[in-house]
């Protein structure tokens, strides 16, 4: 069977990087990188129609598929006409001159095809084989493809529920990528490892790895988004809510519009973190396009926290308990109970200048054996934490609220003003930086030393200007 | 039977006898001998080598470490508790395919949660909590620790104080006493009352923080100049 005989399918993956006769290998390298990797998503739709013809994958086992795959990729190189007759090539010996890049790319295509066909166990075997092959290759030109392959390697294991098996392997690959200075590989593998740990709720291990892994400027926006999301999750569990909020909001903002599921997850976690911080997310957060339905449980939860109604909070938590355990946010929601009580107490403190503790307990709907004693200690703690400005009269069983102090007599407004300006300026600077091209990607390659020299000069110049600026004041 | 196994079993028998007599000194010395002997078993973590005696070895090792944890509670040695608990943990997390789960698992996990709470290590408390399946939270031992943490957060200290009467396990009393004795970085307990440490006062400021204001304004001006 001839590849060219499939009309209308010419633009398929394999014929996509058909090199001309006698093309130097470098040409293929460039081609593989610029076109093939970006096009992985493009042929994906066509793979399902195309691959069965090309490799007769339906009847063949993985090994034969891979063999023919490799042979085909070798033939692309050798065969001028791209005539791959499976009947004759089957009788030929295994390909000797296949470029590793083509080999890895073939693995990638077969893997994606198998996953799309829901043949997960075969995909798992295929990915393990490809990783074993990858470990023996030490070519910088394979790195980009390898990063994609790592992802599908982990994905196929996640689909077969065997992520724990590959943890050691991923760690070894991450070490290898670090030694080879393959930053894209490191980035991808670090995310896969974090995902692996978080899949089993191993937050401790995840944080230890995250804080010790080498950091550098992100190469891929998608990987950076994932990293931010995982970081946000870890910080939430470890009660670092401010850091968590920043990471989660940034992840939601940076994620591409098409990644709806990812953005929904980010928003769910961000909502909870903001509630735990005592903030109330705006209504627009829940009304985002395509997310309204998924965020409904969290919207009702926010409502309960906002009003400070413990009874309503309990009802919502019960009503959506299956959703919350599916999202693995159940334990966080238990933590929110404290915030509901605080809000309720603050509302009471604002409304009444003096109120009996029995009434406080009734209004907060505390259900325990001794509600008055509970209310008294809760009020005491709230006063101590500065949540309300009041005193407890133990003898009479009263809570006496003080006049709400004038917040403008403190430094609070100035601090709030400063943090908002800092946020805006930071956002502007990041946006400008994101618009810049990577240094000299189009011009001639500049050596690392030269670049350092140039950066140093630039820095000095900037410092000079800054100093002059200071002098002017 | 394997001679090493016989030795460990005999020694562990003597340890248990001393343990029941509350003879902690001989318990400790026997325990260190046992720990040394355990290093010779190939099937224990972290190597998990497959061997015909694996189940037997893992079971006895797990039991020894469980006793070690309880012993550390009785001798009030918190560092030893932490060490022994971390050695015990892999037996709970990584042997589910080999061993049936231990009846002591939840009481000891609950004990660890309580310890983290007493030491005010709340982040670690929540990290450990995430590792438990939802069904485990119905266990009285774990429930006790989880509810105690909630009472802490809300400030319902009367419930913290009364929790001592409702401990699910005798070993829990020690940590509850510790809580009442040493208290907490934020407060202490005296004669049944909770006394707070004084929090930082956020009194209205009398002076304008001029230096800070000047610095901030200058930085805005510098940034704005770059934009315009």
PDB file of C-alpha atoms in Angstrom, chain A residues 200-204 237-239 331 334-335 337-338 341 370 373-374 377-378 380-381 384 409-411 414-415 418 421 425 428-429 469-470 473, chain B residues 122-123 126-127 129-131 137 150 152-159 186 196-197 199 204-205 209 212-213 216 218 220-223 225-227:
ATOM      1  CA  UNK A 200      -2.040  10.430  46.279  1.00  0.00           C
ATOM      2  CA  UNK A 201      -2.340  13.516  48.523  1.00  0.00           C
ATOM      3  CA  UNK A 202       1.372  13.358  49.351  1.00  0.00           C
ATOM      4  CA  UNK A 203       1.632  17.089  49.976  1.00  0.00           C
ATOM      5  CA  UNK A 204       4.681  16.797  52.184  1.00  0.00           C
ATOM      6  CA  UNK A 237      -3.047  22.633  52.440  1.00  0.00           C
ATOM      7  CA  UNK A 238      -0.136  24.067  54.422  1.00  0.00           C
ATOM      8  CA  UNK A 239      -2.157  27.159  55.392  1.00  0.00           C
ATOM      9  CA  UNK A 331     -11.264  19.093  54.354  1.00  0.00           C
ATOM     10  CA  UNK A 334     -14.446  21.937  57.173  1.00  0.00           C
ATOM     11  CA  UNK A 335     -11.842  24.643  57.848  1.00  0.00           C
ATOM     12  CA  UNK A 337     -16.666  26.707  59.519  1.00  0.00           C
ATOM     13  CA  UNK A 338     -14.449  28.945  61.584  1.00  0.00           C
ATOM     14  CA  UNK A 341     -18.618  31.908  62.803  1.00  0.00           C
ATOM     15  CA  UNK A 370     -23.195  24.196  76.560  1.00  0.00           C
ATOM     16  CA  UNK A 373     -19.841  28.709  77.449  1.00  0.00           C
ATOM     17  CA  UNK A 374     -18.950  28.043  73.801  1.00  0.00           C
ATOM     18  CA  UNK A 377     -14.823  31.487  74.584  1.00  0.00           C
ATOM     19  CA  UNK A 378     -15.434  32.057  70.885  1.00  0.00           C
ATOM     20  CA  UNK A 380     -12.965  35.911  73.710  1.00  0.00           C
ATOM     21  CA  UNK A 381     -10.801  34.426  70.962  1.00  0.00           C
ATOM     22  CA  UNK A 384      -7.979  38.493  71.108  1.00  0.00           C
ATOM     23  CA  UNK A 409      -6.952  57.145  61.851  1.00  0.00           C
ATOM     24  CA  UNK A 410      -4.548  54.246  61.304  1.00  0.00           C
ATOM     25  CA  UNK A 411      -2.002  53.387  58.666  1.00  0.00           C
ATOM     26  CA  UNK A 414      -1.968  53.809  53.270  1.00  0.00           C
ATOM     27  CA  UNK A 415      -0.923  50.147  53.322  1.00  0.00           C
ATOM     28  CA  UNK A 418       0.480  50.847  48.515  1.00  0.00           C
ATOM     29  CA  UNK A 421      -0.294  50.266  43.368  1.00  0.00           C
ATOM     30  CA  UNK A 425       2.915  48.277  38.530  1.00  0.00           C
ATOM     31  CA  UNK A 428       2.424  46.246  33.905  1.00  0.00           C
ATOM     32  CA  UNK A 429       6.075  45.266  34.123  1.00  0.00           C
ATOM     33  CA  UNK A 469      16.949  60.057  38.786  1.00  0.00           C
ATOM     34  CA  UNK A 470      17.492  59.947  42.497  1.00  0.00           C
ATOM     35  CA  UNK A 473      14.808  64.713  43.631  1.00  0.00           C
TER      36      UNK A 473
ATOM     37  CA  UNK B 122      -0.841  23.069  62.210  1.00  0.00           C
ATOM     38  CA  UNK B 123       0.449  22.914  58.618  1.00  0.00           C
ATOM     39  CA  UNK B 126      -3.381  19.324  57.798  1.00  0.00           C
ATOM     40  CA  UNK B 127      -0.838  17.621  55.552  1.00  0.00           C
ATOM     41  CA  UNK B 129      -5.015  14.824  57.546  1.00  0.00           C
ATOM     42  CA  UNK B 130      -5.113  14.909  53.742  1.00  0.00           C
ATOM     43  CA  UNK B 131      -3.549  11.453  53.652  1.00  0.00           C
ATOM     44  CA  UNK B 137     -12.567  10.279  59.740  1.00  0.00           C
ATOM     45  CA  UNK B 150     -11.731  22.752  65.066  1.00  0.00           C
ATOM     46  CA  UNK B 152      -8.936  25.391  68.664  1.00  0.00           C
ATOM     47  CA  UNK B 153      -9.570  27.331  65.496  1.00  0.00           C
ATOM     48  CA  UNK B 154     -12.945  28.593  66.656  1.00  0.00           C
ATOM     49  CA  UNK B 155     -11.669  29.367  70.098  1.00  0.00           C
ATOM     50  CA  UNK B 156     -14.045  27.063  71.928  1.00  0.00           C
ATOM     51  CA  UNK B 157     -11.520  26.350  74.677  1.00  0.00           C
ATOM     52  CA  UNK B 158     -14.132  25.023  77.056  1.00  0.00           C
ATOM     53  CA  UNK B 159     -14.535  22.137  74.628  1.00  0.00           C
ATOM     54  CA  UNK B 186      -0.882  32.090  72.311  1.00  0.00           C
ATOM     55  CA  UNK B 196      -4.276  34.902  76.471  1.00  0.00           C
ATOM     56  CA  UNK B 197      -0.891  36.367  75.793  1.00  0.00           C
ATOM     57  CA  UNK B 199      -1.532  40.436  71.150  1.00  0.00           C
ATOM     58  CA  UNK B 204      -4.122  54.544  66.058  1.00  0.00           C
ATOM     59  CA  UNK B 205      -0.855  56.052  64.935  1.00  0.00           C
ATOM     60  CA  UNK B 209       5.509  57.550  58.970  1.00  0.00           C
ATOM     61  CA  UNK B 212       8.183  55.307  54.514  1.00  0.00           C
ATOM     62  CA  UNK B 213       5.789  57.608  52.668  1.00  0.00           C
ATOM     63  CA  UNK B 216       6.926  54.847  48.461  1.00  0.00           C
ATOM     64  CA  UNK B 218       9.554  58.128  45.038  1.00  0.00           C
ATOM     65  CA  UNK B 220       5.833  55.341  42.247  1.00  0.00           C
ATOM     66  CA  UNK B 221       7.371  58.290  40.452  1.00  0.00           C
ATOM     67  CA  UNK B 222      10.272  56.195  39.200  1.00  0.00           C
ATOM     68  CA  UNK B 223       7.984  53.444  37.922  1.00  0.00           C
ATOM     69  CA  UNK B 225       8.491  57.586  34.513  1.00  0.00           C
ATOM     70  CA  UNK B 226       9.380  54.259  32.942  1.00  0.00           C
ATOM     71  CA  UNK B 227       5.846  53.774  31.689  1.00  0.00           C
TER      72      UNK B 227
END
